[in-house]
Amino acid sequence: MPDIFGVIADATRRDILQALLERHVQQAEMSVSEIVGRLEISQPTVSKHLKVLREAELVVVREEGQHRFYSLDPEPLEMVEDFVIPFLSAGFETEVTVEYLSESGERVHGPGEHDEFDEVLPEEATAAAERIGRAAARAEHRVKELVARFKLRG
């Protein structure tokens, strides 16, 4: 696989990725001719850049007769995110304290905190709690990323 940083270093490829991202959000594809029209560059140039993006596994192509339809695969960009986030959040305090309260406002035990007499959660509740925990971790990561970006712009 080509070096992802070299692939996204090119402005035209970033423009193509941006166009595909807009369609990705809509769960749609773009034809080569749509990309050509949107970026106002030649078809051979677009095809050359799409080939590089394909080799980097940043786009997926679906062939239908002589037509090619492209969609974004953002997964390889997670490597870039993993590299960049520590730089954006350097010096930024991100520790979050969570306190669990009952409906009446009394503090209750959180995950991993329990007395010997506490009831163990049923299996379905445990699975649901794990899903919620993963979602909270993803949300925390996204908040840290946005705050770091805000700090850079501010």
Coordinates of N, CA and C in Angstrom, one line a residue:
M1 N 0.8 -1.2 0.0 CA 0.0 0.0 0.0 C 0.9 1.2 0.0
P2 N 0.6 2.2 -0.8 CA 1.4 3.5 -0.9 C 1.3 4.2 0.5
D3 N 2.3 5.0 0.7 CA 2.3 5.9 1.9 C 1.1 6.8 1.9
I4 N 0.2 6.7 2.9 CA -1.0 7.4 2.9 C -0.8 8.9 2.9
F5 N 0.3 9.3 3.6 CA 0.6 10.8 3.7 C 1.0 11.3 2.3
G6 N 1.7 10.6 1.6 CA 2.1 11.0 0.2 C 0.9 11.1 -0.7
V7 N -0.1 10.2 -0.5 CA -1.3 10.1 -1.3 C -2.1 11.4 -1.1
I8 N -2.3 11.7 0.2 CA -3.2 12.8 0.5 C -2.5 14.2 0.5
A9 N -1.2 14.1 0.2 CA -0.4 15.4 0.1 C -0.8 16.2 -1.2
D10 N -1.3 15.5 -2.2 CA -1.7 16.1 -3.4 C -3.0 16.8 -3.3
A11 N -3.1 18.1 -3.7 CA -4.3 18.9 -3.5 C -5.5 18.4 -4.4
T12 N -5.2 17.9 -5.6 CA -6.2 17.4 -6.5 C -6.8 16.1 -5.9
R13 N -6.0 15.3 -5.3 CA -6.5 14.1 -4.7 C -7.4 14.4 -3.4
R14 N -6.9 15.4 -2.7 CA -7.7 15.9 -1.5 C -9.1 16.4 -2.0
D15 N -9.1 17.1 -3.1 CA -10.4 17.7 -3.7 C -11.3 16.5 -4.1
I16 N -10.7 15.5 -4.7 CA -11.5 14.3 -5.1 C -12.1 13.6 -3.8
L17 N -11.2 13.5 -2.8 CA -11.7 12.9 -1.6 C -12.8 13.7 -0.9
Q18 N -12.7 15.0 -1.0 CA -13.7 15.9 -0.4 C -15.0 15.7 -1.1
A19 N -15.0 15.6 -2.5 CA -16.2 15.4 -3.3 C -16.8 14.1 -2.9
L20 N -16.0 13.0 -2.8 CA -16.5 11.7 -2.5 C -17.0 11.7 -1.0
L21 N -16.5 12.5 -0.1 CA -16.9 12.5 1.2 C -18.4 13.0 1.3
E22 N -18.7 14.0 0.5 CA -20.0 14.6 0.5 C -21.0 13.5 0.0
R23 N -20.6 12.7 -1.0 CA -21.5 11.6 -1.4 C -21.5 10.5 -0.4
H24 N -20.4 10.3 0.3 CA -20.3 9.2 1.3 C -21.4 9.4 2.4
V25 N -21.5 10.7 2.8 CA -22.5 11.0 3.8 C -23.9 10.7 3.4
Q26 N -24.1 10.8 2.1 CA -25.4 10.5 1.5 C -25.5 9.0 1.1
Q27 N -24.5 8.3 1.3 CA -24.4 6.8 0.9 C -24.6 6.7 -0.6
A28 N -23.9 7.5 -1.3 CA -24.0 7.5 -2.8 C -22.6 7.5 -3.4
E29 N -22.5 7.2 -4.7 CA -21.3 7.1 -5.4 C -21.2 8.3 -6.4
M30 N -20.0 8.5 -7.0 CA -19.8 9.5 -8.0 C -19.2 8.8 -9.2
S31 N -19.7 9.2 -10.4 CA -19.1 8.7 -11.6 C -17.8 9.6 -11.9
V32 N -17.0 9.1 -12.8 CA -15.8 9.8 -13.2 C -16.2 11.2 -13.8
S33 N -17.2 11.1 -14.7 CA -17.7 12.4 -15.3 C -18.2 13.4 -14.3
E34 N -18.8 12.9 -13.3 CA -19.3 13.9 -12.2 C -18.1 14.5 -11.5
I35 N -17.1 13.7 -11.3 CA -15.9 14.3 -10.6 C -15.2 15.3 -11.5
V36 N -15.1 14.9 -12.8 CA -14.5 15.8 -13.8 C -15.3 17.2 -13.8
G37 N -16.6 17.1 -13.9 CA -17.4 18.3 -13.9 C -17.3 19.1 -12.7
R38 N -17.3 18.4 -11.5 CA -17.2 19.1 -10.3 C -15.9 19.9 -10.1
L39 N -14.8 19.2 -10.4 CA -13.4 19.8 -10.2 C -12.9 20.6 -11.4
E40 N -13.6 20.5 -12.5 CA -13.3 21.2 -13.7 C -11.8 20.9 -14.1
I41 N -11.5 19.6 -14.1 CA -10.2 19.2 -14.6 C -10.4 18.1 -15.6
S42 N -9.4 17.7 -16.4 CA -9.6 16.8 -17.5 C -9.8 15.4 -17.0
Q43 N -10.5 14.6 -17.8 CA -10.8 13.2 -17.4 C -9.5 12.4 -17.2
P44 N -8.5 12.5 -18.1 CA -7.3 11.7 -17.8 C -6.6 12.1 -16.5
T45 N -6.7 13.4 -16.1 CA -6.1 13.8 -14.8 C -6.9 13.1 -13.7
V46 N -8.2 13.2 -13.7 CA -9.0 12.6 -12.7 C -8.7 11.1 -12.6
S47 N -8.7 10.4 -13.8 CA -8.4 9.0 -13.8 C -7.1 8.6 -13.2
K48 N -6.1 9.4 -13.4 CA -4.8 9.2 -12.9 C -4.8 9.3 -11.3
H49 N -5.5 10.3 -10.8 CA -5.6 10.5 -9.4 C -6.4 9.4 -8.7
L50 N -7.5 9.0 -9.4 CA -8.3 7.9 -8.9 C -7.6 6.6 -8.8
K51 N -6.7 6.4 -9.7 CA -5.9 5.2 -9.7 C -5.0 5.2 -8.4
V52 N -4.4 6.3 -8.1 CA -3.6 6.4 -6.9 C -4.4 6.2 -5.7
L53 N -5.6 6.8 -5.6 CA -6.5 6.6 -4.5 C -7.0 5.2 -4.4
R54 N -7.2 4.5 -5.5 CA -7.6 3.1 -5.5 C -6.5 2.3 -4.9
E55 N -5.2 2.5 -5.3 CA -4.1 1.8 -4.8 C -3.9 2.0 -3.3
A56 N -4.2 3.2 -2.8 CA -4.1 3.4 -1.4 C -5.3 3.0 -0.6
E57 N -6.3 2.4 -1.4 CA -7.5 1.8 -0.8 C -8.4 2.9 -0.1
L58 N -8.3 4.1 -0.6 CA -9.1 5.2 -0.1 C -10.4 5.3 -0.9
V59 N -10.5 4.7 -2.0 CA -11.7 4.7 -2.8 C -12.0 3.3 -3.3
V60 N -13.3 3.0 -3.5 CA -13.8 1.8 -4.0 C -14.4 2.1 -5.3
V61 N -14.2 1.2 -6.3 CA -14.8 1.4 -7.7 C -15.8 0.3 -8.0
R62 N -16.9 0.7 -8.6 CA -17.9 -0.2 -9.0 C -18.0 0.0 -10.5
E63 N -17.9 -1.1 -11.3 CA -17.9 -1.0 -12.7 C -19.3 -1.4 -13.2
E64 N -19.9 -0.6 -14.1 CA -21.2 -0.9 -14.7 C -21.0 -0.6 -16.2
G65 N -20.8 -1.7 -16.9 CA -20.5 -1.5 -18.4 C -19.2 -0.7 -18.5
Q66 N -19.2 0.4 -19.3 CA -18.0 1.2 -19.5 C -17.9 2.3 -18.4
H67 N -18.9 2.4 -17.5 CA -18.9 3.4 -16.5 C -18.3 2.9 -15.2
R68 N -17.6 3.8 -14.5 CA -17.0 3.6 -13.2 C -17.6 4.5 -12.2
F69 N -18.0 3.9 -11.1 CA -18.6 4.7 -10.0 C -17.7 4.5 -8.8
Y70 N -17.4 5.7 -8.2 CA -16.4 5.7 -7.1 C -17.1 6.0 -5.8
S71 N -16.6 5.4 -4.7 CA -17.1 5.8 -3.4 C -15.9 5.8 -2.4
L72 N -16.0 6.6 -1.4 CA -15.0 6.8 -0.4 C -14.9 5.6 0.6
D73 N -13.7 5.2 0.9 CA -13.4 4.3 2.0 C -12.5 5.0 3.0
P74 N -13.1 5.6 4.0 CA -12.3 6.5 4.9 C -11.4 5.7 5.9
E75 N -11.6 4.4 6.0 CA -10.8 3.6 7.0 C -9.3 3.8 7.0
P76 N -8.7 3.9 5.8 CA -7.2 4.1 5.8 C -6.8 5.5 6.4
L77 N -7.7 6.4 6.4 CA -7.5 7.7 7.0 C -7.4 7.7 8.5
E78 N -7.9 6.6 9.1 CA -7.7 6.5 10.6 C -6.3 6.5 11.0
M79 N -5.4 6.0 10.1 CA -4.0 6.0 10.4 C -3.4 7.4 10.5
V80 N -4.0 8.3 9.6 CA -3.6 9.7 9.7 C -4.1 10.3 10.9
E81 N -5.4 10.0 11.3 CA -6.0 10.6 12.5 C -5.2 10.1 13.7
D82 N -4.8 8.9 13.8 CA -4.1 8.4 14.9 C -2.7 9.1 15.0
F83 N -2.1 9.4 13.9 CA -0.8 10.1 14.0 C -1.0 11.6 14.4
V84 N -2.0 12.3 13.9 CA -2.2 13.7 14.0 C -2.8 14.1 15.4
I85 N -3.7 13.3 15.9 CA -4.4 13.7 17.1 C -3.5 14.0 18.3
P86 N -2.5 13.2 18.6 CA -1.6 13.6 19.7 C -0.9 14.9 19.5
F87 N -0.7 15.3 18.3 CA -0.1 16.7 18.1 C -1.1 17.8 18.3
L88 N -2.4 17.5 17.9 CA -3.4 18.5 18.1 C -3.8 18.7 19.6
S89 N -3.7 17.6 20.3 CA -4.2 17.6 21.7 C -3.0 17.8 22.7
A90 N -1.8 18.0 22.2 CA -0.6 18.1 23.1 C -0.9 19.3 24.1
G91 N -0.7 19.1 25.3 CA -0.8 20.1 26.3 C -2.3 20.4 26.7
F92 N -3.2 19.7 26.1 CA -4.6 19.9 26.4 C -5.1 18.8 27.4
E93 N -5.6 19.3 28.5 CA -6.1 18.4 29.6 C -7.4 17.8 29.2
T94 N -7.5 16.5 29.1 CA -8.7 15.8 28.5 C -9.3 14.9 29.5
E95 N -8.9 14.8 30.8 CA -9.4 13.9 31.7 C -10.9 14.2 32.0
V96 N -11.7 13.2 31.9 CA -13.1 13.4 32.2 C -13.5 12.6 33.4
T97 N -14.3 13.3 34.3 CA -14.7 12.6 35.5 C -16.2 12.3 35.3
V98 N -16.6 11.1 35.6 CA -18.0 10.7 35.4 C -18.5 10.3 36.8
E99 N -19.7 10.8 37.1 CA -20.4 10.4 38.4 C -21.7 9.9 38.0
Y100 N -22.1 8.7 38.6 CA -23.4 8.1 38.2 C -24.4 8.5 39.3
L101 N -25.6 9.0 38.9 CA -26.6 9.4 39.9 C -27.9 8.6 39.6
S102 N -28.6 8.3 40.7 CA -29.9 7.7 40.5 C -30.9 8.8 40.1
E103 N -32.2 8.4 39.8 CA -33.2 9.3 39.4 C -33.4 10.4 40.5
S104 N -33.2 9.9 41.8 CA -33.4 10.9 42.9 C -32.2 11.7 43.2
G105 N -31.1 11.5 42.4 CA -29.9 12.4 42.6 C -28.9 11.8 43.5
E106 N -29.1 10.6 44.0 CA -28.1 10.0 44.9 C -27.0 9.3 44.0
R107 N -25.8 9.4 44.5 CA -24.7 8.8 43.8 C -24.8 7.3 43.9
V108 N -24.6 6.6 42.7 CA -24.7 5.2 42.6 C -23.4 4.7 42.0
H109 N -23.2 3.4 42.2 CA -21.9 2.8 41.6 C -21.9 2.8 40.1
G110 N -20.7 3.1 39.6 CA -20.6 3.1 38.1 C -20.0 1.8 37.7
P111 N -19.6 1.6 36.4 CA -19.0 0.4 36.0 C -17.7 0.1 36.7
G112 N -17.6 -1.2 37.2 CA -16.4 -1.6 37.9 C -16.4 -1.2 39.4
E113 N -17.4 -0.5 39.8 CA -17.6 -0.1 41.2 C -18.8 -0.9 41.8
H114 N -18.6 -1.7 42.7 CA -19.7 -2.4 43.3 C -19.3 -3.0 44.7
D115 N -20.4 -3.1 45.5 CA -20.2 -3.8 46.8 C -20.4 -5.3 46.6
E116 N -20.0 -6.1 47.6 CA -20.1 -7.5 47.5 C -21.5 -8.0 47.4
F117 N -22.5 -7.1 47.8 CA -23.9 -7.5 47.8 C -24.6 -7.0 46.5
D118 N -23.9 -6.2 45.7 CA -24.6 -5.7 44.5 C -24.9 -6.8 43.5
E119 N -26.0 -6.6 42.8 CA -26.5 -7.6 41.9 C -25.7 -7.5 40.6
V120 N -25.3 -8.6 40.0 CA -24.6 -8.6 38.7 C -25.6 -8.3 37.6
L121 N -25.2 -7.5 36.6 CA -26.2 -7.2 35.5 C -26.5 -8.5 34.7
P122 N -27.7 -8.5 34.2 CA -28.0 -9.6 33.3 C -27.2 -9.5 32.0
E123 N -27.0 -10.5 31.3 CA -26.2 -10.6 30.1 C -26.5 -9.5 29.1
E124 N -27.8 -9.3 28.8 CA -28.3 -8.3 27.8 C -27.9 -6.9 28.3
A125 N -28.1 -6.6 29.6 CA -27.7 -5.3 30.1 C -26.2 -5.1 30.0
T126 N -25.4 -6.1 30.3 CA -24.0 -6.0 30.2 C -23.6 -5.7 28.8
A127 N -24.1 -6.4 27.8 CA -23.8 -6.1 26.4 C -24.2 -4.7 26.0
A128 N -25.4 -4.3 26.5 CA -25.8 -2.9 26.2 C -24.9 -1.9 26.8
A129 N -24.5 -2.1 28.1 CA -23.6 -1.2 28.7 C -22.2 -1.1 28.0
E130 N -21.8 -2.3 27.5 CA -20.5 -2.2 26.7 C -20.7 -1.4 25.5
R131 N -21.8 -1.6 24.8 CA -22.0 -0.8 23.6 C -22.1 0.7 23.9
I132 N -22.7 1.1 25.0 CA -22.8 2.5 25.4 C -21.4 3.0 25.8
G133 N -20.6 2.2 26.4 CA -19.3 2.6 26.8 C -18.4 2.8 25.6
R134 N -18.5 1.9 24.5 CA -17.8 2.2 23.3 C -18.2 3.4 22.6
A135 N -19.5 3.7 22.6 CA -20.1 4.9 22.0 C -19.6 6.1 22.7
A136 N -19.5 6.0 24.0 CA -19.0 7.2 24.8 C -17.6 7.4 24.6
A137 N -16.8 6.4 24.4 CA -15.3 6.5 24.1 C -15.1 7.2 22.8
R138 N -16.0 6.7 21.8 CA -15.8 7.4 20.4 C -16.2 8.8 20.5
A139 N -17.3 9.1 21.3 CA -17.7 10.5 21.4 C -16.6 11.4 22.1
E140 N -16.0 10.8 23.2 CA -15.0 11.5 23.9 C -13.8 11.8 22.9
H141 N -13.4 10.8 22.1 CA -12.4 11.0 21.1 C -12.7 12.1 20.2
R142 N -13.9 12.1 19.7 CA -14.4 13.2 18.7 C -14.4 14.5 19.4
V143 N -14.8 14.6 20.6 CA -14.8 15.9 21.3 C -13.4 16.4 21.5
K144 N -12.5 15.5 21.9 CA -11.1 15.9 22.0 C -10.5 16.5 20.7
E145 N -10.9 15.8 19.6 CA -10.4 16.2 18.3 C -11.0 17.6 17.9
L146 N -12.2 17.8 18.2 CA -12.8 19.1 17.8 C -12.3 20.2 18.7
V147 N -12.1 19.9 20.0 CA -11.5 21.0 20.9 C -10.1 21.3 20.4
A148 N -9.3 20.3 20.1 CA -8.0 20.5 19.6 C -8.0 21.4 18.3
R149 N -8.9 21.1 17.4 CA -9.0 21.9 16.2 C -9.4 23.3 16.5
F150 N -10.3 23.5 17.4 CA -10.8 24.8 17.8 C -9.6 25.6 18.4
K151 N -8.8 24.9 19.3 CA -7.6 25.6 19.9 C -6.6 26.1 18.8
L152 N -6.5 25.3 17.8 CA -5.5 25.7 16.7 C -6.0 26.9 15.9
R153 N -7.4 27.0 15.8 CA -7.9 28.1 15.0 C -8.0 29.4 15.9
G154 N -8.2 29.1 17.2 CA -8.4 30.3 18.1 C -7.1 30.9 18.4

